[in-house]
């Protein structure tokens, strides 16, 4: 696709996203929008960094903050001022690079209410340092534009163990520790709204904790890799001699994601966080075929701005 047709394609997706948002907001159902579905931090044309949003009763719960998360929310038609909770699965940059930016840019877009953020240490320190780094902009906007101070809006919670995270009457959120060394702890999250349950794997090798967390959920969003393509991926990334071993040990193949989904008994498996994210030799059909090998429910191939 040329850059021009790609842009109009993205514009059409954004328009469709905004229309769907209005329709679903009127219907009142809990929505899941995949904001970024590529695995790995390298910026790409084809997909943004890892991020999802769940919107329930007008409240936005963002899970992971990869590159571009704030702009993807704008494309999805989710008002940034409705941001209420941010959950970080682990501190790899493809999941947290825009964590601070999301808070700052949502504030510039009108956010003036409390936001709770949740994730492994050192989330507290990261938040504090980000506000220090951005102090000149924040202070200028408070002084010149009459905005409420940003830092007091943000309440940080560091998670060290799996279990109950937060329950706000609208959504019950639970976490489980998954296996993604050396990032310890790394979390998967489950969101139970009145009408839907959604589990998000974060990055992990095949995880029994995730099977338990996702048990019986309507939707499981699982990160996936295609092992046969990892050599080609590694060849394109200089300066990362141990990348192949790291990927193979700490990620889940699409086939194993199907096994996890089957064992958890979920209705729908959504493939996301594709590793590699942009290898033309791994076709949509290949991802789907691998995931369906052991899973008898519905498999959806994740795409940026796809609403599930
Ligand atoms: Zn990771």
PDB file of C-alpha atoms and ligand atoms in Angstrom:
ATOM      1  CA  UNK A   1       0.000   0.000   0.000  1.00  0.00           C
ATOM      2  CA  UNK A   2       1.356   3.482  -0.871  1.00  0.00           C
ATOM      3  CA  UNK A   3       1.777   5.990   1.933  1.00  0.00           C
ATOM      4  CA  UNK A   4      -1.121   8.056   0.583  1.00  0.00           C
ATOM      5  CA  UNK A   5      -3.536   5.156   0.295  1.00  0.00           C
ATOM      6  CA  UNK A   6      -2.301   3.911   3.657  1.00  0.00           C
ATOM      7  CA  UNK A   7      -3.155   7.284   5.221  1.00  0.00           C
ATOM      8  CA  UNK A   8      -6.653   7.307   3.768  1.00  0.00           C
ATOM      9  CA  UNK A   9      -7.021   3.699   4.915  1.00  0.00           C
ATOM     10  CA  UNK A  10      -6.029   4.715   8.456  1.00  0.00           C
ATOM     11  CA  UNK A  11      -8.396   7.686   8.246  1.00  0.00           C
ATOM     12  CA  UNK A  12     -11.234   5.367   7.251  1.00  0.00           C
ATOM     13  CA  UNK A  13     -10.416   3.092  10.171  1.00  0.00           C
ATOM     14  CA  UNK A  14     -10.396   6.076  12.532  1.00  0.00           C
ATOM     15  CA  UNK A  15     -13.761   7.230  11.222  1.00  0.00           C
ATOM     16  CA  UNK A  16     -15.186   3.753  11.577  1.00  0.00           C
ATOM     17  CA  UNK A  17     -13.740   3.605  15.111  1.00  0.00           C
ATOM     18  CA  UNK A  18     -15.373   6.893  16.099  1.00  0.00           C
ATOM     19  CA  UNK A  19     -18.712   5.812  14.628  1.00  0.00           C
ATOM     20  CA  UNK A  20     -18.561   2.504  16.450  1.00  0.00           C
ATOM     21  CA  UNK A  21     -17.672   4.338  19.663  1.00  0.00           C
ATOM     22  CA  UNK A  22     -20.798   6.476  19.442  1.00  0.00           C
ATOM     23  CA  UNK A  23     -22.973   3.477  18.576  1.00  0.00           C
ATOM     24  CA  UNK A  24     -21.591   1.348  21.410  1.00  0.00           C
ATOM     25  CA  UNK A  25     -21.699   4.241  23.875  1.00  0.00           C
ATOM     26  CA  UNK A  26     -25.394   4.599  23.100  1.00  0.00           C
ATOM     27  CA  UNK A  27     -25.931   0.859  23.445  1.00  0.00           C
ATOM     28  CA  UNK A  28     -24.105   0.918  26.808  1.00  0.00           C
ATOM     29  CA  UNK A  29     -22.081  -2.252  26.298  1.00  0.00           C
ATOM     30  CA  UNK A  30     -18.503  -2.756  27.435  1.00  0.00           C
ATOM     31  CA  UNK A  31     -16.123  -2.214  24.527  1.00  0.00           C
ATOM     32  CA  UNK A  32     -12.608  -3.462  23.914  1.00  0.00           C
ATOM     33  CA  UNK A  33     -10.499  -1.643  21.327  1.00  0.00           C
ATOM     34  CA  UNK A  34      -7.044  -2.888  20.362  1.00  0.00           C
ATOM     35  CA  UNK A  35      -4.943   0.265  20.137  1.00  0.00           C
ATOM     36  CA  UNK A  36      -1.563  -1.249  19.309  1.00  0.00           C
ATOM     37  CA  UNK A  37      -0.966  -4.826  18.244  1.00  0.00           C
ATOM     38  CA  UNK A  38       2.694  -5.008  17.203  1.00  0.00           C
ATOM     39  CA  UNK A  39       5.242  -6.749  19.381  1.00  0.00           C
ATOM     40  CA  UNK A  40       8.533  -5.021  20.108  1.00  0.00           C
ATOM     41  CA  UNK A  41       9.451  -1.367  20.614  1.00  0.00           C
ATOM     42  CA  UNK A  42      10.815  -0.584  17.128  1.00  0.00           C
ATOM     43  CA  UNK A  43       8.493   2.055  15.553  1.00  0.00           C
ATOM     44  CA  UNK A  44       6.667   0.640  12.521  1.00  0.00           C
ATOM     45  CA  UNK A  45       4.273   1.776   9.824  1.00  0.00           C
ATOM     46  CA  UNK A  46       2.046  -1.242  10.248  1.00  0.00           C
ATOM     47  CA  UNK A  47       1.206  -1.163  13.964  1.00  0.00           C
ATOM     48  CA  UNK A  48       1.550   0.851  17.150  1.00  0.00           C
ATOM     49  CA  UNK A  49       3.116  -0.358  20.374  1.00  0.00           C
ATOM     50  CA  UNK A  50       1.151  -2.594  22.686  1.00  0.00           C
ATOM     51  CA  UNK A  51      -1.998  -1.010  24.153  1.00  0.00           C
ATOM     52  CA  UNK A  52      -5.682  -1.740  24.655  1.00  0.00           C
ATOM     53  CA  UNK A  53      -8.635   0.210  26.005  1.00  0.00           C
ATOM     54  CA  UNK A  54     -11.754  -1.134  27.649  1.00  0.00           C
ATOM     55  CA  UNK A  55     -14.602   1.366  27.866  1.00  0.00           C
ATOM     56  CA  UNK A  56     -17.470   0.644  30.205  1.00  0.00           C
ATOM     57  CA  UNK A  57     -20.187   3.159  31.121  1.00  0.00           C
ATOM     58  CA  UNK A  58     -18.089   5.959  29.671  1.00  0.00           C
ATOM     59  CA  UNK A  59     -15.038   5.082  31.806  1.00  0.00           C
ATOM     60  CA  UNK A  60     -11.768   4.238  30.029  1.00  0.00           C
ATOM     61  CA  UNK A  61      -9.419   1.552  31.340  1.00  0.00           C
ATOM     62  CA  UNK A  62      -6.158   1.526  29.385  1.00  0.00           C
ATOM     63  CA  UNK A  63      -3.965  -1.555  29.484  1.00  0.00           C
ATOM     64  CA  UNK A  64      -0.343  -0.903  28.488  1.00  0.00           C
ATOM     65  CA  UNK A  65       1.047   2.260  26.972  1.00  0.00           C
ATOM     66  CA  UNK A  66       3.197   1.403  23.988  1.00  0.00           C
ATOM     67  CA  UNK A  67       4.334   4.003  21.456  1.00  0.00           C
ATOM     68  CA  UNK A  68       1.391   6.092  20.231  1.00  0.00           C
ATOM     69  CA  UNK A  69      -1.227   5.132  22.821  1.00  0.00           C
ATOM     70  CA  UNK A  70      -2.683   8.640  23.228  1.00  0.00           C
ATOM     71  CA  UNK A  71      -3.004   9.171  19.488  1.00  0.00           C
ATOM     72  CA  UNK A  72      -4.520   5.729  19.017  1.00  0.00           C
ATOM     73  CA  UNK A  73      -7.175   6.622  21.618  1.00  0.00           C
ATOM     74  CA  UNK A  74      -7.941   9.707  19.523  1.00  0.00           C
ATOM     75  CA  UNK A  75      -8.220   7.521  16.387  1.00  0.00           C
ATOM     76  CA  UNK A  76     -10.507   5.148  18.284  1.00  0.00           C
ATOM     77  CA  UNK A  77     -12.766   8.062  19.230  1.00  0.00           C
ATOM     78  CA  UNK A  78     -12.267   7.543  22.975  1.00  0.00           C
ATOM     79  CA  UNK A  79     -12.140  10.963  24.699  1.00  0.00           C
ATOM     80  CA  UNK A  80      -8.823  11.277  26.546  1.00  0.00           C
ATOM     81  CA  UNK A  81     -10.568  13.083  29.398  1.00  0.00           C
ATOM     82  CA  UNK A  82     -12.455   9.862  30.193  1.00  0.00           C
ATOM     83  CA  UNK A  83      -9.202   8.127  31.177  1.00  0.00           C
ATOM     84  CA  UNK A  84      -9.722   6.678  34.672  1.00  0.00           C
ATOM     85  CA  UNK A  85      -7.331   3.739  35.135  1.00  0.00           C
ATOM     86  CA  UNK A  86      -4.019   2.729  33.541  1.00  0.00           C
ATOM     87  CA  UNK A  87      -2.633  -0.791  33.959  1.00  0.00           C
ATOM     88  CA  UNK A  88       0.931  -1.684  32.992  1.00  0.00           C
ATOM     89  CA  UNK A  89       1.675  -5.379  32.489  1.00  0.00           C
ATOM     90  CA  UNK A  90       5.475  -5.054  32.683  1.00  0.00           C
ATOM     91  CA  UNK A  91       8.219  -2.546  32.097  1.00  0.00           C
ATOM     92  CA  UNK A  92       9.365  -3.340  28.594  1.00  0.00           C
ATOM     93  CA  UNK A  93       9.335  -0.219  26.447  1.00  0.00           C
ATOM     94  CA  UNK A  94       6.846  -1.656  23.934  1.00  0.00           C
ATOM     95  CA  UNK A  95       4.374  -1.651  26.860  1.00  0.00           C
ATOM     96  CA  UNK A  96       5.296   1.494  28.782  1.00  0.00           C
ATOM     97  CA  UNK A  97       7.120   3.956  26.481  1.00  0.00           C
ATOM     98  CA  UNK A  98       4.117   6.304  26.405  1.00  0.00           C
ATOM     99  CA  UNK A  99       2.922   5.801  29.993  1.00  0.00           C
ATOM    100  CA  UNK A 100       3.903   9.300  31.096  1.00  0.00           C
ATOM    101  CA  UNK A 101       2.946  10.780  27.733  1.00  0.00           C
ATOM    102  CA  UNK A 102      -0.567   9.347  28.051  1.00  0.00           C
ATOM    103  CA  UNK A 103      -1.089  11.078  31.399  1.00  0.00           C
ATOM    104  CA  UNK A 104       0.401  14.374  30.185  1.00  0.00           C
ATOM    105  CA  UNK A 105      -1.374  14.438  26.822  1.00  0.00           C
ATOM    106  CA  UNK A 106      -4.734  13.380  28.289  1.00  0.00           C
ATOM    107  CA  UNK A 107      -4.369  16.298  30.692  1.00  0.00           C
ATOM    108  CA  UNK A 108      -3.706  18.685  27.803  1.00  0.00           C
ATOM    109  CA  UNK A 109      -6.844  17.243  26.178  1.00  0.00           C
ATOM    110  CA  UNK A 110      -8.996  18.155  29.163  1.00  0.00           C
ATOM    111  CA  UNK A 111      -8.434  15.478  31.787  1.00  0.00           C
ATOM    112  CA  UNK A 112      -9.155  17.085  35.152  1.00  0.00           C
ATOM    113  CA  UNK A 113     -10.256  14.121  37.245  1.00  0.00           C
ATOM    114  CA  UNK A 114      -8.528  11.364  39.183  1.00  0.00           C
ATOM    115  CA  UNK A 115      -6.515   8.674  37.393  1.00  0.00           C
ATOM    116  CA  UNK A 116      -5.244   5.543  39.130  1.00  0.00           C
ATOM    117  CA  UNK A 117      -2.256   3.767  37.645  1.00  0.00           C
ATOM    118  CA  UNK A 118      -1.301   0.177  38.440  1.00  0.00           C
ATOM    119  CA  UNK A 119       1.737  -1.922  37.631  1.00  0.00           C
ATOM    120  CA  UNK A 120       4.989  -3.402  38.839  1.00  0.00           C
ATOM    121  CA  UNK A 121       7.646  -1.303  40.591  1.00  0.00           C
ATOM    122  CA  UNK A 122       9.194   1.135  39.909  1.00  0.00           C
ATOM    123  CA  UNK A 123       5.938   2.683  38.639  1.00  0.00           C
ATOM    124  CA  UNK A 124       5.925   5.231  41.441  1.00  0.00           C
ATOM    125  CA  UNK A 125       9.432   6.461  40.675  1.00  0.00           C
ATOM    126  CA  UNK A 126       8.778   6.470  36.932  1.00  0.00           C
ATOM    127  CA  UNK A 127       5.703   8.646  37.438  1.00  0.00           C
ATOM    128  CA  UNK A 128       7.535  11.062  39.704  1.00  0.00           C
ATOM    129  CA  UNK A 129      10.493  11.345  37.328  1.00  0.00           C
ATOM    130  CA  UNK A 130       8.216  11.863  34.342  1.00  0.00           C
ATOM    131  CA  UNK A 131       6.474  14.754  36.059  1.00  0.00           C
ATOM    132  CA  UNK A 132       9.892  16.229  36.936  1.00  0.00           C
ATOM    133  CA  UNK A 133      11.039  15.842  33.339  1.00  0.00           C
ATOM    134  CA  UNK A 134       7.898  17.579  32.058  1.00  0.00           C
ATOM    135  CA  UNK A 135       7.741  20.225  34.787  1.00  0.00           C
ATOM    136  CA  UNK A 136       8.335  23.236  32.531  1.00  0.00           C
ATOM    137  CA  UNK A 137       5.445  22.325  30.240  1.00  0.00           C
ATOM    138  CA  UNK A 138       3.124  21.378  33.111  1.00  0.00           C
ATOM    139  CA  UNK A 139       3.873  24.504  35.130  1.00  0.00           C
ATOM    140  CA  UNK A 140       3.516  26.754  32.079  1.00  0.00           C
ATOM    141  CA  UNK A 141       0.106  25.313  31.253  1.00  0.00           C
ATOM    142  CA  UNK A 142      -1.111  25.623  34.827  1.00  0.00           C
ATOM    143  CA  UNK A 143       0.027  29.277  34.930  1.00  0.00           C
ATOM    144  CA  UNK A 144      -1.009  30.322  31.416  1.00  0.00           C
ATOM    145  CA  UNK A 145      -4.021  28.148  30.698  1.00  0.00           C
ATOM    146  CA  UNK A 146      -5.576  27.851  34.143  1.00  0.00           C
ATOM    147  CA  UNK A 147      -5.384  24.053  34.262  1.00  0.00           C
ATOM    148  CA  UNK A 148      -5.656  22.085  37.494  1.00  0.00           C
ATOM    149  CA  UNK A 149      -2.282  20.664  38.604  1.00  0.00           C
ATOM    150  CA  UNK A 150      -1.622  17.263  37.003  1.00  0.00           C
ATOM    151  CA  UNK A 151       0.405  15.411  39.642  1.00  0.00           C
ATOM    152  CA  UNK A 152      -2.321  15.386  42.355  1.00  0.00           C
ATOM    153  CA  UNK A 153      -4.727  13.729  39.892  1.00  0.00           C
ATOM    154  CA  UNK A 154      -2.492  10.683  39.473  1.00  0.00           C
ATOM    155  CA  UNK A 155      -2.543   7.968  42.145  1.00  0.00           C
ATOM    156  CA  UNK A 156       0.075   5.278  41.630  1.00  0.00           C
ATOM    157  CA  UNK A 157      -0.233   1.720  42.946  1.00  0.00           C
ATOM    158  CA  UNK A 158       2.696  -0.669  42.698  1.00  0.00           C
ATOM    159  CA  UNK A 159       1.700  -4.317  42.388  1.00  0.00           C
ATOM    160  CA  UNK A 160       3.965  -7.044  43.690  1.00  0.00           C
ATOM    161  CA  UNK A 161       1.626 -10.055  43.756  1.00  0.00           C
ATOM    162  CA  UNK A 162      -1.341 -11.351  41.787  1.00  0.00           C
ATOM    163  CA  UNK A 163      -4.925 -11.091  43.076  1.00  0.00           C
ATOM    164  CA  UNK A 164      -7.620  -8.452  43.422  1.00  0.00           C
ATOM    165  CA  UNK A 165      -6.498  -5.098  41.966  1.00  0.00           C
ATOM    166  CA  UNK A 166      -9.479  -2.755  42.098  1.00  0.00           C
ATOM    167  CA  UNK A 167     -13.251  -2.951  42.029  1.00  0.00           C
ATOM    168  CA  UNK A 168     -15.114   0.278  41.383  1.00  0.00           C
ATOM    169  CA  UNK A 169     -18.709  -0.868  41.051  1.00  0.00           C
ATOM    170  CA  UNK A 170     -18.348  -0.715  37.292  1.00  0.00           C
ATOM    171  CA  UNK A 171     -15.482  -3.131  36.789  1.00  0.00           C
ATOM    172  CA  UNK A 172     -13.698  -5.738  38.860  1.00  0.00           C
ATOM    173  CA  UNK A 173     -10.020  -6.039  37.984  1.00  0.00           C
ATOM    174  CA  UNK A 174      -7.838  -9.004  38.946  1.00  0.00           C
ATOM    175  CA  UNK A 175      -4.208  -9.764  38.138  1.00  0.00           C
ATOM    176  CA  UNK A 176      -1.965 -12.791  37.918  1.00  0.00           C
ATOM    177  CA  UNK A 177       1.792 -13.059  37.756  1.00  0.00           C
ATOM    178  CA  UNK A 178       3.019 -14.364  34.413  1.00  0.00           C
ATOM    179  CA  UNK A 179       6.432 -15.547  33.292  1.00  0.00           C
ATOM    180  CA  UNK A 180       8.419 -12.924  31.373  1.00  0.00           C
ATOM    181  CA  UNK A 181      11.909 -12.724  32.895  1.00  0.00           C
ATOM    182  CA  UNK A 182      13.932 -10.675  33.515  1.00  0.00           C
ATOM    183  CA  UNK A 183      10.897  -8.433  34.067  1.00  0.00           C
ATOM    184  CA  UNK A 184       9.741  -9.612  37.482  1.00  0.00           C
ATOM    185  CA  UNK A 185       6.962  -9.296  38.361  1.00  0.00           C
ATOM    186  CA  UNK A 186       5.050  -9.199  35.071  1.00  0.00           C
ATOM    187  CA  UNK A 187       1.249  -9.270  35.136  1.00  0.00           C
ATOM    188  CA  UNK A 188      -1.785 -10.389  33.181  1.00  0.00           C
ATOM    189  CA  UNK A 189      -5.085  -8.663  34.005  1.00  0.00           C
ATOM    190  CA  UNK A 190      -8.714  -9.696  33.944  1.00  0.00           C
ATOM    191  CA  UNK A 191     -11.611  -7.245  33.673  1.00  0.00           C
ATOM    192  CA  UNK A 192     -15.083  -8.313  34.751  1.00  0.00           C
ATOM    193  CA  UNK A 193     -17.803  -5.865  33.765  1.00  0.00           C
ATOM    194  CA  UNK A 194     -21.504  -6.602  34.185  1.00  0.00           C
ATOM    195  CA  UNK A 195     -21.873  -7.736  30.598  1.00  0.00           C
ATOM    196  CA  UNK A 196     -18.429  -9.094  29.622  1.00  0.00           C
ATOM    197  CA  UNK A 197     -15.184 -10.533  30.921  1.00  0.00           C
ATOM    198  CA  UNK A 198     -11.888  -9.785  29.196  1.00  0.00           C
ATOM    199  CA  UNK A 199      -8.424 -11.124  30.047  1.00  0.00           C
ATOM    200  CA  UNK A 200      -5.185  -9.637  28.703  1.00  0.00           C
ATOM    201  CA  UNK A 201      -2.044 -11.752  28.840  1.00  0.00           C
ATOM    202  CA  UNK A 202       0.710  -9.163  28.725  1.00  0.00           C
ATOM    203  CA  UNK A 203       3.917 -10.885  27.599  1.00  0.00           C
ATOM    204  CA  UNK A 204       4.533 -14.373  28.891  1.00  0.00           C
ATOM    205  CA  UNK A 205       5.618 -17.868  28.060  1.00  0.00           C
ATOM    206  CA  UNK A 206       2.688 -20.355  28.302  1.00  0.00           C
ATOM    207  CA  UNK A 207       1.295 -19.655  31.767  1.00  0.00           C
ATOM    208  CA  UNK A 208      -0.870 -21.741  34.081  1.00  0.00           C
ATOM    209  CA  UNK A 209      -1.493 -18.614  36.163  1.00  0.00           C
ATOM    210  CA  UNK A 210      -2.967 -17.048  33.041  1.00  0.00           C
ATOM    211  CA  UNK A 211      -5.108 -20.147  32.389  1.00  0.00           C
ATOM    212  CA  UNK A 212      -6.590 -19.754  35.882  1.00  0.00           C
ATOM    213  CA  UNK A 213      -7.030 -15.994  35.574  1.00  0.00           C
ATOM    214  CA  UNK A 214      -8.768 -16.241  32.195  1.00  0.00           C
ATOM    215  CA  UNK A 215     -10.961 -19.238  33.111  1.00  0.00           C
ATOM    216  CA  UNK A 216     -14.349 -18.942  31.402  1.00  0.00           C
ATOM    217  CA  UNK A 217     -13.724 -15.386  30.131  1.00  0.00           C
ATOM    218  CA  UNK A 218     -15.558 -14.110  27.076  1.00  0.00           C
ATOM    219  CA  UNK A 219     -12.353 -12.786  25.524  1.00  0.00           C
ATOM    220  CA  UNK A 220      -8.649 -13.517  25.972  1.00  0.00           C
ATOM    221  CA  UNK A 221      -6.188 -11.178  24.266  1.00  0.00           C
ATOM    222  CA  UNK A 222      -2.932 -13.136  24.063  1.00  0.00           C
ATOM    223  CA  UNK A 223       0.490 -12.054  22.851  1.00  0.00           C
ATOM    224  CA  UNK A 224       1.810 -14.376  20.149  1.00  0.00           C
ATOM    225  CA  UNK A 225       5.002 -15.248  18.306  1.00  0.00           C
ATOM    226  CA  UNK A 226       5.711 -17.322  15.219  1.00  0.00           C
ATOM    227  CA  UNK A 227       8.830 -19.342  16.123  1.00  0.00           C
ATOM    228  CA  UNK A 228       9.809 -20.224  12.543  1.00  0.00           C
ATOM    229  CA  UNK A 229      10.127 -16.521  11.697  1.00  0.00           C
ATOM    230  CA  UNK A 230      12.251 -15.454  14.656  1.00  0.00           C
ATOM    231  CA  UNK A 231      15.554 -15.920  12.788  1.00  0.00           C
ATOM    232  CA  UNK A 232      14.447 -13.425  10.113  1.00  0.00           C
ATOM    233  CA  UNK A 233      13.314 -10.972  12.788  1.00  0.00           C
ATOM    234  CA  UNK A 234      16.597 -11.190  14.666  1.00  0.00           C
ATOM    235  CA  UNK A 235      18.565 -10.619  11.462  1.00  0.00           C
ATOM    236  CA  UNK A 236      16.783  -7.245  11.016  1.00  0.00           C
ATOM    237  CA  UNK A 237      17.576  -6.029  14.553  1.00  0.00           C
ATOM    238  CA  UNK A 238      21.220  -5.091  15.056  1.00  0.00           C
ATOM    239  CA  UNK A 239      22.820  -4.794  18.458  1.00  0.00           C
ATOM    240  CA  UNK A 240      20.800  -7.504  20.203  1.00  0.00           C
ATOM    241  CA  UNK A 241      22.900 -10.666  20.197  1.00  0.00           C
ATOM    242  CA  UNK A 242      20.717 -12.568  22.666  1.00  0.00           C
ATOM    243  CA  UNK A 243      17.376 -11.459  21.204  1.00  0.00           C
ATOM    244  CA  UNK A 244      16.431 -14.849  19.722  1.00  0.00           C
ATOM    245  CA  UNK A 245      16.929 -16.785  22.955  1.00  0.00           C
ATOM    246  CA  UNK A 246      15.068 -14.086  24.880  1.00  0.00           C
ATOM    247  CA  UNK A 247      12.048 -14.163  22.559  1.00  0.00           C
ATOM    248  CA  UNK A 248      11.800 -17.941  22.446  1.00  0.00           C
ATOM    249  CA  UNK A 249      12.045 -18.288  26.232  1.00  0.00           C
ATOM    250  CA  UNK A 250       9.668 -15.507  27.267  1.00  0.00           C
ATOM    251  CA  UNK A 251       6.901 -15.427  24.673  1.00  0.00           C
ATOM    252  CA  UNK A 252       4.088 -17.795  23.615  1.00  0.00           C
ATOM    253  CA  UNK A 253       3.719 -19.246  20.131  1.00  0.00           C
ATOM    254  CA  UNK A 254       0.345 -18.763  18.419  1.00  0.00           C
ATOM    255  CA  UNK A 255      -0.141 -22.509  18.685  1.00  0.00           C
ATOM    256  CA  UNK A 256       0.438 -22.450  22.462  1.00  0.00           C
ATOM    257  CA  UNK A 257      -1.827 -19.413  22.829  1.00  0.00           C
ATOM    258  CA  UNK A 258      -4.533 -21.642  21.345  1.00  0.00           C
ATOM    259  CA  UNK A 259      -3.717 -24.310  23.926  1.00  0.00           C
ATOM    260  CA  UNK A 260      -3.945 -21.762  26.760  1.00  0.00           C
ATOM    261  CA  UNK A 261      -7.280 -20.454  25.439  1.00  0.00           C
ATOM    262  CA  UNK A 262      -8.651 -23.986  25.154  1.00  0.00           C
ATOM    263  CA  UNK A 263      -7.551 -24.926  28.651  1.00  0.00           C
ATOM    264  CA  UNK A 264      -8.984 -21.695  30.088  1.00  0.00           C
ATOM    265  CA  UNK A 265     -12.278 -22.329  28.276  1.00  0.00           C
ATOM    266  CA  UNK A 266     -12.584 -18.807  26.871  1.00  0.00           C
ATOM    267  CA  UNK A 267     -15.079 -18.072  24.087  1.00  0.00           C
ATOM    268  CA  UNK A 268     -12.877 -15.859  21.908  1.00  0.00           C
ATOM    269  CA  UNK A 269      -9.104 -15.702  21.511  1.00  0.00           C
ATOM    270  CA  UNK A 270      -7.708 -12.439  20.132  1.00  0.00           C
ATOM    271  CA  UNK A 271      -4.157 -12.638  18.806  1.00  0.00           C
ATOM    272  CA  UNK A 272      -2.064  -9.543  19.456  1.00  0.00           C
ATOM    273  CA  UNK A 273       1.480  -8.349  20.166  1.00  0.00           C
ATOM    274  CA  UNK A 274       2.695 -10.169  17.057  1.00  0.00           C
ATOM    275  CA  UNK A 275       6.351 -11.254  17.095  1.00  0.00           C
ATOM    276  CA  UNK A 276       7.486 -10.684  14.413  1.00  0.00           C
ATOM    277  CA  UNK A 277       5.138  -7.741  13.859  1.00  0.00           C
ATOM    278  CA  UNK A 278       5.750  -7.141  10.182  1.00  0.00           C
ATOM    279  CA  UNK A 279       7.076 -10.216   8.381  1.00  0.00           C
ATOM    280  CA  UNK A 280       5.296 -10.582   5.022  1.00  0.00           C
ATOM    281  CA  UNK A 281       6.178 -14.281   4.985  1.00  0.00           C
ATOM    282  CA  UNK A 282       3.977 -14.925   8.016  1.00  0.00           C
ATOM    283  CA  UNK A 283       0.502 -14.454   6.589  1.00  0.00           C
ATOM    284  CA  UNK A 284      -2.766 -13.847   8.430  1.00  0.00           C
ATOM    285  CA  UNK A 285      -3.786 -17.379   7.495  1.00  0.00           C
ATOM    286  CA  UNK A 286      -0.638 -18.802   9.101  1.00  0.00           C
ATOM    287  CA  UNK A 287      -1.265 -17.009  12.417  1.00  0.00           C
ATOM    288  CA  UNK A 288      -4.884 -18.126  12.437  1.00  0.00           C
ATOM    289  CA  UNK A 289      -4.097 -21.692  11.450  1.00  0.00           C
ATOM    290  CA  UNK A 290      -1.542 -22.010  14.266  1.00  0.00           C
ATOM    291  CA  UNK A 291      -3.897 -20.583  16.895  1.00  0.00           C
ATOM    292  CA  UNK A 292      -6.794 -22.768  15.761  1.00  0.00           C
ATOM    293  CA  UNK A 293      -4.800 -25.985  15.936  1.00  0.00           C
ATOM    294  CA  UNK A 294      -5.714 -26.569  19.587  1.00  0.00           C
ATOM    295  CA  UNK A 295      -8.514 -24.053  20.215  1.00  0.00           C
ATOM    296  CA  UNK A 296     -12.095 -24.739  19.259  1.00  0.00           C
ATOM    297  CA  UNK A 297     -13.561 -21.272  20.000  1.00  0.00           C
ATOM    298  CA  UNK A 298     -13.448 -18.139  17.867  1.00  0.00           C
ATOM    299  CA  UNK A 299     -10.019 -16.756  16.901  1.00  0.00           C
ATOM    300  CA  UNK A 300      -9.656 -13.103  15.904  1.00  0.00           C
ATOM    301  CA  UNK A 301      -6.530 -11.711  14.309  1.00  0.00           C
ATOM    302  CA  UNK A 302      -5.820  -8.475  16.156  1.00  0.00           C
ATOM    303  CA  UNK A 303      -5.304  -5.227  14.231  1.00  0.00           C
ATOM    304  CA  UNK A 304      -4.742  -1.672  15.458  1.00  0.00           C
ATOM    305  CA  UNK A 305      -8.103   0.034  16.150  1.00  0.00           C
ATOM    306  CA  UNK A 306     -10.062  -3.181  15.797  1.00  0.00           C
ATOM    307  CA  UNK A 307     -12.975  -3.257  18.197  1.00  0.00           C
ATOM    308  CA  UNK A 308     -13.753  -6.665  19.627  1.00  0.00           C
TER     309      UNK A 308
HETATM  310 ZN1  LIG B   1       7.872  -7.792  27.142  1.00  0.00          ZN
END
